[in-house]
Short mmCIF file of N, CA and C in Angstrom, two decimals:
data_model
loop_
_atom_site.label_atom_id
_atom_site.label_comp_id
_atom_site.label_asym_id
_atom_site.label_seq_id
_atom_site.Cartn_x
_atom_site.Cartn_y
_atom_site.Cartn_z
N UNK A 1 -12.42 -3.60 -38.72
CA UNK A 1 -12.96 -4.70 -39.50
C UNK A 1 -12.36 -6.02 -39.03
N UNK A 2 -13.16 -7.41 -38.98
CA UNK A 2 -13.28 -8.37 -38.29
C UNK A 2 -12.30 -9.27 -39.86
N UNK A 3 -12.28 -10.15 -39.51
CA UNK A 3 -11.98 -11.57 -40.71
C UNK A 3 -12.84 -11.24 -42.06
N UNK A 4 -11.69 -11.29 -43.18
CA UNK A 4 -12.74 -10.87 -44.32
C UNK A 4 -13.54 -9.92 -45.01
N UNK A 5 -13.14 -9.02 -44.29
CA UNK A 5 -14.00 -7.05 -44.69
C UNK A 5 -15.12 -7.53 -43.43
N UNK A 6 -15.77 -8.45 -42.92
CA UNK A 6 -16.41 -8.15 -42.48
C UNK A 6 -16.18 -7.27 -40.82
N UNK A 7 -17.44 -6.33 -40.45
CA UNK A 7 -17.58 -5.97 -39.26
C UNK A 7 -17.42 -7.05 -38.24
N UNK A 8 -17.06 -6.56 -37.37
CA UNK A 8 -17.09 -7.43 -36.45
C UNK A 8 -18.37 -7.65 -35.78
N UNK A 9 -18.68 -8.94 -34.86
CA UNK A 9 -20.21 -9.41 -34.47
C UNK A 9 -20.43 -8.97 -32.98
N UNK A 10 -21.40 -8.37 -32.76
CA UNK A 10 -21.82 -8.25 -31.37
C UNK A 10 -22.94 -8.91 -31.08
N UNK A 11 -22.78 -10.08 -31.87
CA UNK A 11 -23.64 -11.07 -31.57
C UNK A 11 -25.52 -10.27 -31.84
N UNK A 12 -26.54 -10.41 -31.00
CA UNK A 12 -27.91 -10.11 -30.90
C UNK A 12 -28.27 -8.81 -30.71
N UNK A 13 -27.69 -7.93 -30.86
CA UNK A 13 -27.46 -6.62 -30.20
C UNK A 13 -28.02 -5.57 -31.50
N UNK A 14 -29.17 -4.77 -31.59
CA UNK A 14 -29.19 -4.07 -32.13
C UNK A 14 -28.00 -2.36 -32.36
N UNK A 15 -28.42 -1.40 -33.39
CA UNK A 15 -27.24 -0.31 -33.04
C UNK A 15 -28.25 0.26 -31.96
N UNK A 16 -29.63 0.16 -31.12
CA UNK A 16 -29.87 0.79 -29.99
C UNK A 16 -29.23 0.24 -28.71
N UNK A 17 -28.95 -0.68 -28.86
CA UNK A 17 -28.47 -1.25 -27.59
C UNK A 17 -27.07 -0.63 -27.00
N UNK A 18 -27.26 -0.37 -25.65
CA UNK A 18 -26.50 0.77 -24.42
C UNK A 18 -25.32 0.76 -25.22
N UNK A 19 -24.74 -0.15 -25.04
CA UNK A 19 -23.43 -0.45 -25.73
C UNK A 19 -22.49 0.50 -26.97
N UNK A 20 -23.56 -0.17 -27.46
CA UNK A 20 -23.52 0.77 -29.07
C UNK A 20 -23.91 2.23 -29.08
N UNK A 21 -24.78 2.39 -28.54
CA UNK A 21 -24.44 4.09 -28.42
C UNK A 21 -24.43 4.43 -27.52
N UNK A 22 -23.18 4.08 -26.99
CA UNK A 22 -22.47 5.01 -25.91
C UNK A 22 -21.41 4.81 -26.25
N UNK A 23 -20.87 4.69 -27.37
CA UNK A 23 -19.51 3.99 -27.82
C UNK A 23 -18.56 5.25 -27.90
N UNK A 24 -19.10 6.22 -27.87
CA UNK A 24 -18.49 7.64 -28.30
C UNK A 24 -18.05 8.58 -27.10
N UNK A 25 -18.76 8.50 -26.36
CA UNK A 25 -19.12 8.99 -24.91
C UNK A 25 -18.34 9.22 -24.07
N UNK A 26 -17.42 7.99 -23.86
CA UNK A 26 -16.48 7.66 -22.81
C UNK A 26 -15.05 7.61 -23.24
N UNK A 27 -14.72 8.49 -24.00
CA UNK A 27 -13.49 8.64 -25.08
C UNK A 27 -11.93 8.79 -24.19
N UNK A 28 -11.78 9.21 -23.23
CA UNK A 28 -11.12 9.62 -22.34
C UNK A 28 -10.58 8.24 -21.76
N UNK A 29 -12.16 8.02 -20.95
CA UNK A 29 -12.04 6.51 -20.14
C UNK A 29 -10.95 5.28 -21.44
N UNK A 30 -11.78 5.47 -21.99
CA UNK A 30 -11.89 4.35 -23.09
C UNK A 30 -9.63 4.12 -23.43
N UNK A 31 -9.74 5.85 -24.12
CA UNK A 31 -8.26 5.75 -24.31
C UNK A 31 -6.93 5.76 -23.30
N UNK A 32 -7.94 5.85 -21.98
CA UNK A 32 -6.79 5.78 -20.83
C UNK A 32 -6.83 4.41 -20.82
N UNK A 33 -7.54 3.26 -21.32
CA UNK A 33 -7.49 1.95 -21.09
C UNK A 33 -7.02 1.26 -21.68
N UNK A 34 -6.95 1.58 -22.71
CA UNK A 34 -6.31 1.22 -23.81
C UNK A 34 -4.56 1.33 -23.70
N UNK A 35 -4.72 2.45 -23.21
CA UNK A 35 -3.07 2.77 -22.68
C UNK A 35 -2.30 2.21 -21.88
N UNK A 36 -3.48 1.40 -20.91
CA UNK A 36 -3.00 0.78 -19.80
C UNK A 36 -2.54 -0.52 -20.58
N UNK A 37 -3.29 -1.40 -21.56
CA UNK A 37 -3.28 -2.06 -21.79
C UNK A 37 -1.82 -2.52 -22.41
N UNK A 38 -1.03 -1.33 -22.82
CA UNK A 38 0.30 -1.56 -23.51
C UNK A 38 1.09 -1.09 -22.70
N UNK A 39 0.75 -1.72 -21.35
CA UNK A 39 2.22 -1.62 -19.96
C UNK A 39 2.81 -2.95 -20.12
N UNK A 40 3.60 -2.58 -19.41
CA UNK A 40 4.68 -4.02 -19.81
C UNK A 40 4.28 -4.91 -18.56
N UNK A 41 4.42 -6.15 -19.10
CA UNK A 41 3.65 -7.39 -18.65
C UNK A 41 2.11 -7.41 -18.37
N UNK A 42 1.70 -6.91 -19.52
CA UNK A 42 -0.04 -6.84 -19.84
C UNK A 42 -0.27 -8.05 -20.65
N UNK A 43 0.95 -7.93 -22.04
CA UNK A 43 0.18 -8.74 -22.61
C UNK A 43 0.84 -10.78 -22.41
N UNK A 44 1.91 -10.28 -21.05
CA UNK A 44 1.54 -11.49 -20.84
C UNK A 44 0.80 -12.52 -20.16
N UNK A 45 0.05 -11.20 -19.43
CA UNK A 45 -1.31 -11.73 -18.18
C UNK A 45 -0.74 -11.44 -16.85
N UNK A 46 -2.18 -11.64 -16.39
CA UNK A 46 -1.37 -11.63 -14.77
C UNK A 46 -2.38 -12.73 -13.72
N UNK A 47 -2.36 -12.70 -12.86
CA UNK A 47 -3.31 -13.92 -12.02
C UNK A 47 -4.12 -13.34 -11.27
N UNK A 48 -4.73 -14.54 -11.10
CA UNK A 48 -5.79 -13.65 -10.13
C UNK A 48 -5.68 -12.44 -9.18
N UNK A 49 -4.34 -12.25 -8.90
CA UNK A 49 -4.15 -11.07 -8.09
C UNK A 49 -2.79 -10.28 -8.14
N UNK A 50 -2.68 -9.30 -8.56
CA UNK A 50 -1.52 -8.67 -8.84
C UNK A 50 -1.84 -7.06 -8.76
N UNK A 51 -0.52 -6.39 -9.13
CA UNK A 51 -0.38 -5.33 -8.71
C UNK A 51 0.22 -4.42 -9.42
N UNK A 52 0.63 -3.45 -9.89
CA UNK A 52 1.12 -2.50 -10.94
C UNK A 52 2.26 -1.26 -9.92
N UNK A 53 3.35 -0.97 -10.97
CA UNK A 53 4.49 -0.56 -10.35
C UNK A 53 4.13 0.81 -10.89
N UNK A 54 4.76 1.36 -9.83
CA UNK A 54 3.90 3.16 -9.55
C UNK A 54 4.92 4.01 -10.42
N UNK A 55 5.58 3.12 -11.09
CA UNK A 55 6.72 4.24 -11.98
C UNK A 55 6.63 4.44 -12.86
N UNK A 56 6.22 2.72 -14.14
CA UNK A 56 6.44 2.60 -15.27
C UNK A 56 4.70 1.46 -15.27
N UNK A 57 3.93 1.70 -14.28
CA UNK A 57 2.69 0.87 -14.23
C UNK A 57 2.46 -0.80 -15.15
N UNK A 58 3.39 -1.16 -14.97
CA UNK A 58 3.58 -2.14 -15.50
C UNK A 58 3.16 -3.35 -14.31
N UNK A 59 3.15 -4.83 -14.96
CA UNK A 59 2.04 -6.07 -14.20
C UNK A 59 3.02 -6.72 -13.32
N UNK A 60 2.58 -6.74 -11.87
CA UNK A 60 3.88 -6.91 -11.13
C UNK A 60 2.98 -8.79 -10.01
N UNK A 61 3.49 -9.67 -10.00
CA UNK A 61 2.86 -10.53 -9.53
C UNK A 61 2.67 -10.13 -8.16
N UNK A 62 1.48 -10.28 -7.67
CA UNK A 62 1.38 -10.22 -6.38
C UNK A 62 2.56 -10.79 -5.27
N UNK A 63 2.50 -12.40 -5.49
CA UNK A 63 3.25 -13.19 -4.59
C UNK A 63 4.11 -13.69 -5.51
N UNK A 64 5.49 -14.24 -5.22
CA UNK A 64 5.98 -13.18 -4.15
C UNK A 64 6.18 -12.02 -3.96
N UNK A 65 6.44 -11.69 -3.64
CA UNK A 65 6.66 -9.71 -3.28
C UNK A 65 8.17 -9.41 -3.74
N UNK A 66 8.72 -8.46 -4.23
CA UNK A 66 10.09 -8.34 -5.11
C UNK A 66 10.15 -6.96 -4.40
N UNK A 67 11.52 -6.26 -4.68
CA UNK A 67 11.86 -5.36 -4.13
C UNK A 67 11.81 -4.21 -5.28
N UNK A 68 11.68 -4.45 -6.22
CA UNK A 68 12.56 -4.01 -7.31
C UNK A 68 11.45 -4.34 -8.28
N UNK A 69 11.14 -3.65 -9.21
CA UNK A 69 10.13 -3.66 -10.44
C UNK A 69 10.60 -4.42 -11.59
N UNK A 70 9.86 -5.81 -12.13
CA UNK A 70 10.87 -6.90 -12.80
C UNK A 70 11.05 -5.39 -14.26
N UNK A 71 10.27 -4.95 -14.59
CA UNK A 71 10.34 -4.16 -15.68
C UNK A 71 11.41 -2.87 -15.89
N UNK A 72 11.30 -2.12 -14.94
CA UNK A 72 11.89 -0.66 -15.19
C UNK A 72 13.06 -0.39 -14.17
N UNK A 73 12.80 -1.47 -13.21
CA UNK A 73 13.70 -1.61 -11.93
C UNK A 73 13.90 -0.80 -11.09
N UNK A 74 12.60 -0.25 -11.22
CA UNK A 74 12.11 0.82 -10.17
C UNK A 74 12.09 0.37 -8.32
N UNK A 75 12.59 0.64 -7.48
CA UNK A 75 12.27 0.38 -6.88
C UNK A 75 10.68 0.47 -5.85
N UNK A 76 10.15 -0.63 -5.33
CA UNK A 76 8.91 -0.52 -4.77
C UNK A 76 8.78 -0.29 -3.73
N UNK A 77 7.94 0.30 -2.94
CA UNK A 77 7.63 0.92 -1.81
C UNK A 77 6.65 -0.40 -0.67
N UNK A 78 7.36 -0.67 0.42
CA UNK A 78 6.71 -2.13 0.51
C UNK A 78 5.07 -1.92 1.56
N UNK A 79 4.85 -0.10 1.61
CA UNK A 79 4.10 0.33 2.42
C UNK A 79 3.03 0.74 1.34
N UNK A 80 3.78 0.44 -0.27
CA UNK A 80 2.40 1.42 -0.80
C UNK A 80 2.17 0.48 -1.90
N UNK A 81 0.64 -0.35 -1.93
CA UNK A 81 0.71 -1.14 -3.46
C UNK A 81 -0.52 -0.76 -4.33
N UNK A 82 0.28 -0.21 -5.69
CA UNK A 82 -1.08 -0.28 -6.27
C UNK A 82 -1.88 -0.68 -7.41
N UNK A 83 -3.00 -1.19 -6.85
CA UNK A 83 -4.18 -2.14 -8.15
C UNK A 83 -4.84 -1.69 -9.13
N UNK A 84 -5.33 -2.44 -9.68
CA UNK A 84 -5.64 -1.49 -10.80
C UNK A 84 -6.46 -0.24 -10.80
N UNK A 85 -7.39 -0.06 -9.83
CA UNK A 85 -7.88 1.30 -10.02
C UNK A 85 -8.05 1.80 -8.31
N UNK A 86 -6.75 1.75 -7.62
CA UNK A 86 -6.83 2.17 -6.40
C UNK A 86 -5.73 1.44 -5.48
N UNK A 87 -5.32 2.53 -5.16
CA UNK A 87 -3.65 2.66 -4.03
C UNK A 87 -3.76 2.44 -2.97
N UNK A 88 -3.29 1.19 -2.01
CA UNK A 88 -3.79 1.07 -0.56
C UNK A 88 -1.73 1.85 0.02
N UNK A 89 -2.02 2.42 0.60
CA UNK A 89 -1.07 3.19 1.21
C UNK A 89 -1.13 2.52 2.85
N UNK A 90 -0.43 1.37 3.38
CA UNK A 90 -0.07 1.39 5.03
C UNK A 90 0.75 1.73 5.54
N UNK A 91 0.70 2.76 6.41
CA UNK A 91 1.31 3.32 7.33
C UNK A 91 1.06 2.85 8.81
N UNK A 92 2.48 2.05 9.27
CA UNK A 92 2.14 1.75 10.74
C UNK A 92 2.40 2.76 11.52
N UNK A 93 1.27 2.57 12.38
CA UNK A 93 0.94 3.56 12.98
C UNK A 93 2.21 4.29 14.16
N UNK A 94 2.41 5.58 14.24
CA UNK A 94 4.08 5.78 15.26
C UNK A 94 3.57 5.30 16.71
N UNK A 95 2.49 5.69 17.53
CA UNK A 95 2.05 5.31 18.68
C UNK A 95 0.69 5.73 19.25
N UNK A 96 -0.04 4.67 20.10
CA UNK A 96 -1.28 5.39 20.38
C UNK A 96 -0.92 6.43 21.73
N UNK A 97 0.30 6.37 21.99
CA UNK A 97 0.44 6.82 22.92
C UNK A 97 0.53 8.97 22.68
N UNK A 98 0.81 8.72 21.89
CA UNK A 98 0.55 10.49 21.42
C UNK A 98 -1.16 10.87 21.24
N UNK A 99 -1.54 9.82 20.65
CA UNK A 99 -2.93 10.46 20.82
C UNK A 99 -3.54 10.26 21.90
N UNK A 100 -3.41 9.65 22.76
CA UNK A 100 -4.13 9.22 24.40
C UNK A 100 -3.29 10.36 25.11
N UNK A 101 -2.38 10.96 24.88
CA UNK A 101 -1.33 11.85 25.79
C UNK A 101 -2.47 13.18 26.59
N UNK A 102 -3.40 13.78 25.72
CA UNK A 102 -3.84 14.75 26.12
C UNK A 102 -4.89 14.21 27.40
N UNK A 103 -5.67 13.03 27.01
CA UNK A 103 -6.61 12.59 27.84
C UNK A 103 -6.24 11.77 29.13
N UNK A 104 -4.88 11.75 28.96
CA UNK A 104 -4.05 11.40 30.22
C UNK A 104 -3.62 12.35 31.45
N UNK A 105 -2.90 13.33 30.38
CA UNK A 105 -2.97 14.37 31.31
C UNK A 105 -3.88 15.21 31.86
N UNK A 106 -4.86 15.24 30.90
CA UNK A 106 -6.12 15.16 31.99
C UNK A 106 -6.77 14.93 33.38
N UNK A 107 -6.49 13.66 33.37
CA UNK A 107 -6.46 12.24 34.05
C UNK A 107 -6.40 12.26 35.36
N UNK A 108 -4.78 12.69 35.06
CA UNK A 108 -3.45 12.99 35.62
C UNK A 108 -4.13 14.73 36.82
N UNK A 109 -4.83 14.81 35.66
CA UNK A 109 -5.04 16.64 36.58
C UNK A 109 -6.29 16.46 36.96
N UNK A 110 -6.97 15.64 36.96
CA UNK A 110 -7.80 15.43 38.02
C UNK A 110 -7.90 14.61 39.23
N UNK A 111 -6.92 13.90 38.98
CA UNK A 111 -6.49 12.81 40.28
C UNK A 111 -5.81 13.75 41.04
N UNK A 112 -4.69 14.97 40.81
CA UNK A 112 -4.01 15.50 41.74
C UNK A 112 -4.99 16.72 42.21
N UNK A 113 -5.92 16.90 41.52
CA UNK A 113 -7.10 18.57 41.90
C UNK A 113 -7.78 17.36 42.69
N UNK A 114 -8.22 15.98 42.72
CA UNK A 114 -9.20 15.47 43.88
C UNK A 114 -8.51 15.13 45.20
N UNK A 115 -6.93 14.96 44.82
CA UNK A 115 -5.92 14.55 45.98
C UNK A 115 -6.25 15.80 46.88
N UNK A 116 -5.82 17.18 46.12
CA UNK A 116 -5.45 18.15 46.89
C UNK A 116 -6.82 18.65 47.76
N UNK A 117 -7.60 18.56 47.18
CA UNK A 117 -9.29 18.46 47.79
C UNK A 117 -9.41 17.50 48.90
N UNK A 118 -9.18 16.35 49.10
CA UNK A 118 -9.07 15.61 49.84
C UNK A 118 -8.23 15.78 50.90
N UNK A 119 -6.89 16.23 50.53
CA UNK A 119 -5.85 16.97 51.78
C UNK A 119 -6.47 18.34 52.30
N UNK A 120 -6.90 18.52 51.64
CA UNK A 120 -7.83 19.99 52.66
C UNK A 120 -8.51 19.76 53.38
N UNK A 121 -9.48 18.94 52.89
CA UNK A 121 -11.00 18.60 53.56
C UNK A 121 -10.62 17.93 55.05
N UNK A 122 -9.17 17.05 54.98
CA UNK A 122 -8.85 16.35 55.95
C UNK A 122 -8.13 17.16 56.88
N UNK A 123 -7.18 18.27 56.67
CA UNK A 123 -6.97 19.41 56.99
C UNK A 123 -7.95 20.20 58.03
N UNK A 124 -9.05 20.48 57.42
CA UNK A 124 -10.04 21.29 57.73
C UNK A 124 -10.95 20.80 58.52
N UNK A 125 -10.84 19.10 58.92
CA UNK A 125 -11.93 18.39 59.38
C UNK A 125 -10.63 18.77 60.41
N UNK A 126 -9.68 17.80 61.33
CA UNK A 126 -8.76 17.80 61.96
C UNK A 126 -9.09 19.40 63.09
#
């Protein structure tokens, strides 16, 4: 209930409208959001861009970047940040040189199978 016993207003909206009945539906969604909503530094906002601490999911400012979770003092992972509904995980990469390794040696074994072809042929011409 809104100000006064009264309901609260959804403005022009009949009870058919999507809204209104589907209000029941999404009970799960609804109360995981709600949950989110009472992390620490929710209700003091956050800016246009920020980020949530993977321990105690609480509102972590984007910039600057902190080491340390202002809330739970968790420490943060400076490879893994995550937003509100999705974890970008970077991992630099160890080397391209392990994955090019096989197609090298390859490479490698066909330059010495055309060498040795070539020392024959010259061999054999002689």
């Amino acid at each position: 209930m809104s100000v006064e016993g009264r309901p609260p207003s959804y403005g022009n909206m009949s009870e058919q409208h999507w809204s209104r009945t589907r209000k029941e539906r999404n009970r799960e969604a609804l109360d995981y959001y709600l949950e989110r909503s009472r992390k620490p530094g929710v209700a003091e906002g956050g800016a246009e861009r920020n980020f949530y601490c993977m321990h105690c999911e609480g509102v972590i400012p984007f910039a600057p970047r902190t080491r340390f979770c202002p809330h739970c003092k968790g420490e943060l992972d400076e490879h893994v940040v995550r937003y509100f509904n999705w974890v970008e995980i970077n991992e630099p990469p160890e080397s391209d040189l392990k994955a090019l390794l096989p197609f090298l040696i390859g490479a490698l074994g066909l330059l010495a199978l055309g060498g040795l072809a070539f020392l024959a042929w010259s061999i054999w011409r002689s």
